């Protein structure tokens, strides 16, 4: 957040996103932590960690940043020190969410394509170590961002809002840091996810052809193959999560490339008719939407997750009925 946010679209979009994001991620955390969705232990760890980081992103980026700027434009969170700290927290949680998606994609690639490594790598203990390492590195990487901001306005001798310092665009060190940051999030995850998914698809197609040849003739084409059915469910979950990530982050990448090659600025004012402003804000809105989509993916692709959700809703309805009586 570099300045006050106004507009009816923001006033509707961000509160709606916050309400849905908090509820959806809390539901996902509760259901996944129960371990009754038929997922392996390491998959459950990754998905739970992703839900936690997504929830933190909703809190820091949507509630404490965007919504506070809309309804409390001169509140304590809009001071330059608070704004700088808030931005760093946003980057920390954002990067953690992105790289946990990469870690989950890598875990599924190993589980499906590298059977010799599956026993050692695809465990809850390894998942916990990977999650802790990813989150720690993402936090350390973003600390320098705190020192890139200066006040946008000085009101009654107090600094308000955040504006990126001019030296950020001219200093070779800061430009290198910006490039490394944008390459690490989300350019490298884009490449890694696409590569791992392509290799996974290639392996599955080859394995499917081999299994069809080896299956007993009496099974027929329509016979059930539990192994391939399990793989199909795993692939649907993997591809839906990674595909949604790529689609929602695409505009952000386009905006970054535009700033770099046109030597522009990330802050373009608040002109709602300016194509650059529309591009940048669309990128921010879509990026933040990505922290609310995973729960919807679980509901549409995982039958046991849907059943757990239904059971939870029935339980809440029964509690409400008892309280009313």
Coordinates of C-alpha atoms in Angstrom, one line a residue:
X1 CA 0.0 0.0 0.0
X2 CA 1.6 3.3 -1.1
X3 CA -1.2 5.7 -0.4
X4 CA -4.9 6.1 0.5
X5 CA -7.2 3.8 -1.4
X6 CA -10.6 5.1 -2.5
X7 CA -13.4 4.1 -4.8
X8 CA -16.7 2.1 -4.6
X9 CA -15.1 -1.0 -6.2
X10 CA -12.5 -1.2 -3.4
X11 CA -15.1 -0.5 -0.7
X12 CA -17.1 -3.6 -1.9
X13 CA -14.3 -5.9 -3.2
X14 CA -11.9 -5.9 -0.2
X15 CA -14.4 -6.3 2.6
X16 CA -16.1 -9.2 0.7
X17 CA -12.7 -10.7 0.0
X18 CA -11.7 -10.4 3.7
X19 CA -15.0 -12.0 4.9
X20 CA -14.8 -14.9 2.5
X21 CA -11.0 -15.3 2.9
X22 CA -11.0 -15.5 6.7
X23 CA -13.9 -17.9 6.8
X24 CA -12.7 -20.1 3.9
X25 CA -9.2 -20.5 5.3
X26 CA -10.3 -21.1 8.8
X27 CA -12.6 -23.9 7.5
X28 CA -9.8 -25.4 5.5
X29 CA -7.4 -25.3 8.5
X30 CA -9.9 -27.0 10.8
X31 CA -10.9 -29.7 8.3
X32 CA -7.4 -30.4 7.1
X33 CA -5.9 -30.5 10.6
X34 CA -8.5 -33.3 11.5
X35 CA -6.8 -35.6 9.0
X36 CA -10.0 -37.2 7.8
X37 CA -9.9 -36.2 4.1
X38 CA -8.1 -39.2 2.9
X39 CA -4.9 -37.3 2.2
X40 CA -1.5 -38.5 3.1
X41 CA 0.2 -36.9 6.1
X42 CA 2.7 -34.8 4.1
X43 CA -0.1 -33.5 1.7
X44 CA -2.2 -32.6 4.7
X45 CA 0.8 -30.7 6.2
X46 CA 1.4 -28.7 3.0
X47 CA -2.3 -27.9 2.5
X48 CA -2.7 -26.8 6.1
X49 CA 0.4 -24.6 6.0
X50 CA -0.8 -23.0 2.7
X51 CA -4.2 -22.3 4.4
X52 CA -2.4 -20.7 7.4
X53 CA -0.3 -18.4 5.2
X54 CA -3.3 -17.5 3.1
X55 CA -5.2 -16.6 6.2
X56 CA -2.3 -14.4 7.4
X57 CA -2.1 -12.8 4.0
X58 CA -5.8 -11.9 4.2
X59 CA -5.3 -10.4 7.6
X60 CA -2.2 -8.4 6.7
X61 CA -2.8 -7.4 3.1
X62 CA -6.6 -7.1 2.9
X63 CA -7.8 -6.2 6.5
X64 CA -4.8 -4.3 8.0
X65 CA -3.7 -2.7 4.7
X66 CA -6.5 -2.3 2.2
X67 CA -9.6 -2.0 4.3
X68 CA -7.9 0.1 7.0
X69 CA -6.8 2.5 4.2
X70 CA -10.4 2.7 2.9
X71 CA -12.2 3.3 6.2
X72 CA -9.4 4.7 8.4
X73 CA -7.3 6.7 5.9
X74 CA -5.5 8.6 8.7
X75 CA -5.5 5.8 11.3
X76 CA -2.4 4.6 13.1
X77 CA -1.8 1.9 10.5
X78 CA -1.4 4.6 7.8
X79 CA 1.7 6.2 9.4
X80 CA 4.8 5.6 7.5
X81 CA 6.5 3.3 10.0
X82 CA 3.4 1.2 10.4
X83 CA 2.8 1.2 6.7
X84 CA 6.4 0.1 6.0
X85 CA 6.1 -2.7 8.6
X86 CA 2.7 -3.8 7.2
X87 CA 4.2 -4.0 3.7
X88 CA 7.1 -6.2 4.8
X89 CA 4.6 -8.5 6.6
X90 CA 2.6 -8.7 3.4
X91 CA 5.6 -9.7 1.4
X92 CA 6.6 -12.3 3.9
X93 CA 3.2 -14.0 4.0
X94 CA 2.8 -13.6 0.2
X95 CA 6.1 -15.2 -0.6
X96 CA 5.5 -18.0 2.0
X97 CA 2.2 -18.8 0.3
X98 CA 3.7 -18.9 -3.1
X99 CA 6.7 -21.0 -2.3
X100 CA 4.7 -23.4 -0.3
X101 CA 2.7 -24.0 -3.5
X102 CA 6.0 -24.8 -5.2
X103 CA 7.0 -27.1 -2.4
X104 CA 3.6 -28.9 -2.6
X105 CA 4.1 -29.3 -6.4
X106 CA 7.6 -30.7 -5.9
X107 CA 6.3 -33.1 -3.3
X108 CA 3.6 -34.4 -5.6
X109 CA 6.2 -34.7 -8.4
X110 CA 8.4 -36.8 -6.3
X111 CA 5.5 -38.9 -5.0
X112 CA 4.4 -39.7 -8.6
X113 CA 7.6 -39.7 -10.6
X114 CA 10.4 -40.5 -8.3
X115 CA 9.3 -43.6 -6.4
X116 CA 12.8 -44.2 -5.0
X117 CA 12.7 -40.9 -3.2
X118 CA 9.1 -41.1 -2.2
X119 CA 9.7 -43.0 1.1
X120 CA 12.3 -40.5 2.3
X121 CA 10.9 -37.2 1.1
X122 CA 7.1 -37.6 1.2
X123 CA 6.8 -37.8 4.9
X124 CA 5.2 -35.5 7.6
X125 CA 8.6 -34.8 9.1
X126 CA 10.2 -33.7 5.8
X127 CA 7.1 -31.6 5.1
X128 CA 7.4 -29.9 8.4
X129 CA 11.1 -29.1 7.8
X130 CA 10.4 -27.8 4.3
X131 CA 7.6 -25.6 5.5
X132 CA 9.7 -24.2 8.3
X133 CA 12.6 -23.5 6.1
X134 CA 10.5 -21.9 3.3
X135 CA 8.7 -19.6 5.8
X136 CA 12.0 -18.6 7.5
X137 CA 13.8 -17.8 4.3
X138 CA 10.8 -15.8 3.0
X139 CA 10.8 -13.7 6.1
X140 CA 14.5 -13.0 6.0
X141 CA 14.4 -12.1 2.3
X142 CA 11.9 -9.3 2.7
X143 CA 13.3 -7.4 5.7
X144 CA 15.2 -5.0 3.4
X145 CA 11.8 -3.7 2.0
X146 CA 11.3 -1.8 5.3
X147 CA 14.0 0.6 4.3
X148 CA 12.7 1.3 0.8
X149 CA 9.9 3.6 1.8
X150 CA 9.6 7.3 2.7
X151 CA 6.5 9.4 3.6
X152 CA 4.0 10.1 0.9
X153 CA 2.7 13.1 2.8
X154 CA 3.8 15.1 5.9
X155 CA 0.8 16.2 7.9
X156 CA 1.3 18.2 11.1
X157 CA 4.9 17.1 11.1
X158 CA 3.9 13.4 11.0
X159 CA 4.8 11.0 8.1
X160 CA 1.8 9.4 6.5
X161 CA 1.6 6.5 4.0
X162 CA 4.4 4.9 2.0
X163 CA 6.1 6.1 -1.1
X164 CA 9.0 4.1 -2.7
X165 CA 12.2 6.1 -2.5
X166 CA 13.6 7.5 -5.8
X167 CA 16.9 5.7 -5.1
X168 CA 15.0 2.4 -5.4
X169 CA 14.8 2.9 -9.1
X170 CA 18.3 4.3 -9.7
X171 CA 20.6 2.5 -7.3
X172 CA 22.1 -0.6 -8.9
X173 CA 21.9 -2.5 -5.5
X174 CA 18.2 -1.8 -5.1
X175 CA 17.5 -2.5 -8.7
X176 CA 19.3 -5.8 -8.3
X177 CA 17.3 -6.5 -5.2
X178 CA 14.1 -5.7 -6.9
X179 CA 15.0 -8.0 -9.8
X180 CA 15.9 -10.9 -7.5
X181 CA 12.7 -10.4 -5.5
X182 CA 10.5 -10.4 -8.6
X183 CA 12.3 -13.4 -10.1
X184 CA 11.9 -15.3 -6.9
X185 CA 8.2 -14.3 -6.6
X186 CA 6.5 -15.1 -8.9
X187 CA 8.7 -15.7 -12.0
X188 CA 10.7 -18.7 -10.6
X189 CA 7.6 -20.3 -9.1
X190 CA 5.9 -19.9 -12.6
X191 CA 8.7 -21.7 -14.3
X192 CA 9.1 -24.4 -11.6
X193 CA 5.4 -25.2 -11.4
X194 CA 5.0 -25.4 -15.2
X195 CA 8.2 -27.6 -15.5
X196 CA 7.2 -30.0 -12.7
X197 CA 3.6 -30.3 -14.0
X198 CA 4.9 -31.0 -17.5
X199 CA 7.2 -33.7 -16.3
X200 CA 4.4 -35.1 -14.1
X201 CA 2.0 -35.3 -17.0
X202 CA 4.7 -37.0 -19.2
X203 CA 5.4 -39.6 -16.5
X204 CA 1.7 -40.3 -15.9
X205 CA 0.9 -40.7 -19.6
X206 CA 3.8 -43.2 -20.0
X207 CA 2.8 -45.1 -16.8
X208 CA -0.8 -45.2 -18.0
X209 CA 0.2 -46.8 -21.3
X210 CA 2.3 -49.4 -19.5
X211 CA -0.4 -50.2 -17.0
X212 CA -3.0 -50.7 -19.8
X213 CA -0.6 -53.2 -21.4
X214 CA 0.0 -55.1 -18.2
X215 CA -3.5 -55.3 -16.9
X216 CA -5.2 -58.7 -17.2
X217 CA -7.2 -59.0 -20.5
X218 CA -10.3 -59.9 -18.5
X219 CA -10.3 -56.5 -16.8
X220 CA -11.4 -54.8 -20.0
X221 CA -11.2 -51.2 -20.9
X222 CA -13.9 -50.2 -18.4
X223 CA -12.4 -52.1 -15.5
X224 CA -11.6 -50.1 -12.4
X225 CA -7.9 -49.3 -11.8
X226 CA -7.6 -48.1 -8.1
X227 CA -3.9 -47.0 -8.6
X228 CA -4.7 -44.8 -11.7
X229 CA -7.9 -43.5 -9.9
X230 CA -5.8 -42.3 -6.9
X231 CA -3.3 -40.7 -9.3
X232 CA -6.1 -39.0 -11.2
X233 CA -7.5 -37.4 -8.0
X234 CA -4.0 -36.3 -6.9
X235 CA -3.3 -34.8 -10.3
X236 CA -6.7 -33.0 -10.4
X237 CA -5.9 -31.4 -7.0
X238 CA -2.3 -30.5 -8.0
X239 CA -3.1 -29.0 -11.4
X240 CA -6.1 -27.0 -10.1
X241 CA -4.0 -25.4 -7.4
X242 CA -1.0 -24.6 -9.5
X243 CA -3.1 -23.6 -12.6
X244 CA -5.1 -21.2 -10.5
X245 CA -1.9 -19.7 -9.0
X246 CA -0.5 -19.1 -12.5
X247 CA -3.7 -17.4 -13.8
X248 CA -4.1 -15.1 -10.8
X249 CA -0.5 -14.0 -10.8
X250 CA -0.2 -13.5 -14.6
X251 CA -1.2 -9.8 -14.5
X252 CA 1.3 -9.1 -11.7
X253 CA 4.1 -10.5 -13.8
X254 CA 2.9 -8.4 -16.8
X255 CA 3.0 -5.2 -14.6
X256 CA 6.5 -6.0 -13.3
X257 CA 7.8 -6.5 -16.8
X258 CA 6.2 -3.2 -18.0
X259 CA 7.9 -1.3 -15.1
X260 CA 11.3 -2.8 -15.8
X261 CA 11.4 -2.5 -19.6
X262 CA 9.6 0.9 -19.8
X263 CA 11.7 2.2 -16.8
X264 CA 8.5 3.3 -15.0
X265 CA 7.4 3.5 -11.4
X266 CA 5.3 1.1 -9.3
X267 CA 3.4 4.1 -7.9
X268 CA 1.2 5.7 -10.6
X269 CA -1.2 7.8 -8.5
X270 CA -4.9 7.2 -8.2
X271 CA -6.2 8.0 -11.7
X272 CA -9.0 5.5 -12.3
X273 CA -8.9 6.2 -16.0
X274 CA -5.1 5.6 -16.4
X275 CA -4.4 2.2 -18.0
X276 CA -1.3 1.8 -15.9
X277 CA -3.3 2.3 -12.7
X278 CA -5.9 -0.2 -13.9
X279 CA -3.2 -2.7 -14.7
X280 CA -1.5 -2.4 -11.4
X281 CA -4.6 -2.5 -9.3
X282 CA -6.0 -5.4 -11.3
X283 CA -2.8 -7.2 -10.5
X284 CA -3.1 -6.5 -6.8
X285 CA -6.7 -7.6 -6.7
X286 CA -6.1 -10.8 -8.5
X287 CA -3.0 -11.6 -6.5
X288 CA -4.9 -11.2 -3.3
X289 CA -7.8 -13.3 -4.6
X290 CA -5.4 -16.2 -4.9
X291 CA -5.3 -16.5 -1.1
X292 CA -9.0 -17.5 -1.1
X293 CA -9.2 -20.0 -3.9
X294 CA -7.7 -23.1 -2.4
X295 CA -10.7 -23.9 -0.2
X296 CA -13.0 -23.7 -3.2
X297 CA -10.6 -26.1 -5.0
X298 CA -10.8 -28.6 -2.2
X299 CA -14.6 -28.4 -2.2
X300 CA -14.8 -29.0 -5.9
X301 CA -12.1 -31.7 -6.2
X302 CA -12.1 -33.7 -2.9
X303 CA -15.2 -35.7 -2.0
X304 CA -14.1 -36.3 1.6
X305 CA -13.4 -32.6 2.2
X306 CA -16.9 -31.9 1.0
X307 CA -18.3 -34.6 3.4
X308 CA -16.3 -33.1 6.3
X309 CA -17.7 -29.7 5.4
X310 CA -21.2 -31.0 5.3
X311 CA -20.8 -32.8 8.7
X312 CA -19.5 -29.6 10.2
X313 CA -22.4 -27.5 8.9
X314 CA -24.9 -30.1 10.2
X315 CA -23.1 -30.0 13.6
X316 CA -23.4 -26.2 13.7
X317 CA -27.1 -26.3 12.7
X318 CA -27.8 -28.8 15.5
X319 CA -26.0 -26.6 18.0
X320 CA -28.0 -23.6 16.9
X321 CA -31.2 -25.6 17.3
X322 CA -30.3 -26.7 20.8
X323 CA -29.4 -23.1 21.8
X324 CA -32.8 -21.8 20.4
X325 CA -34.7 -24.4 22.4

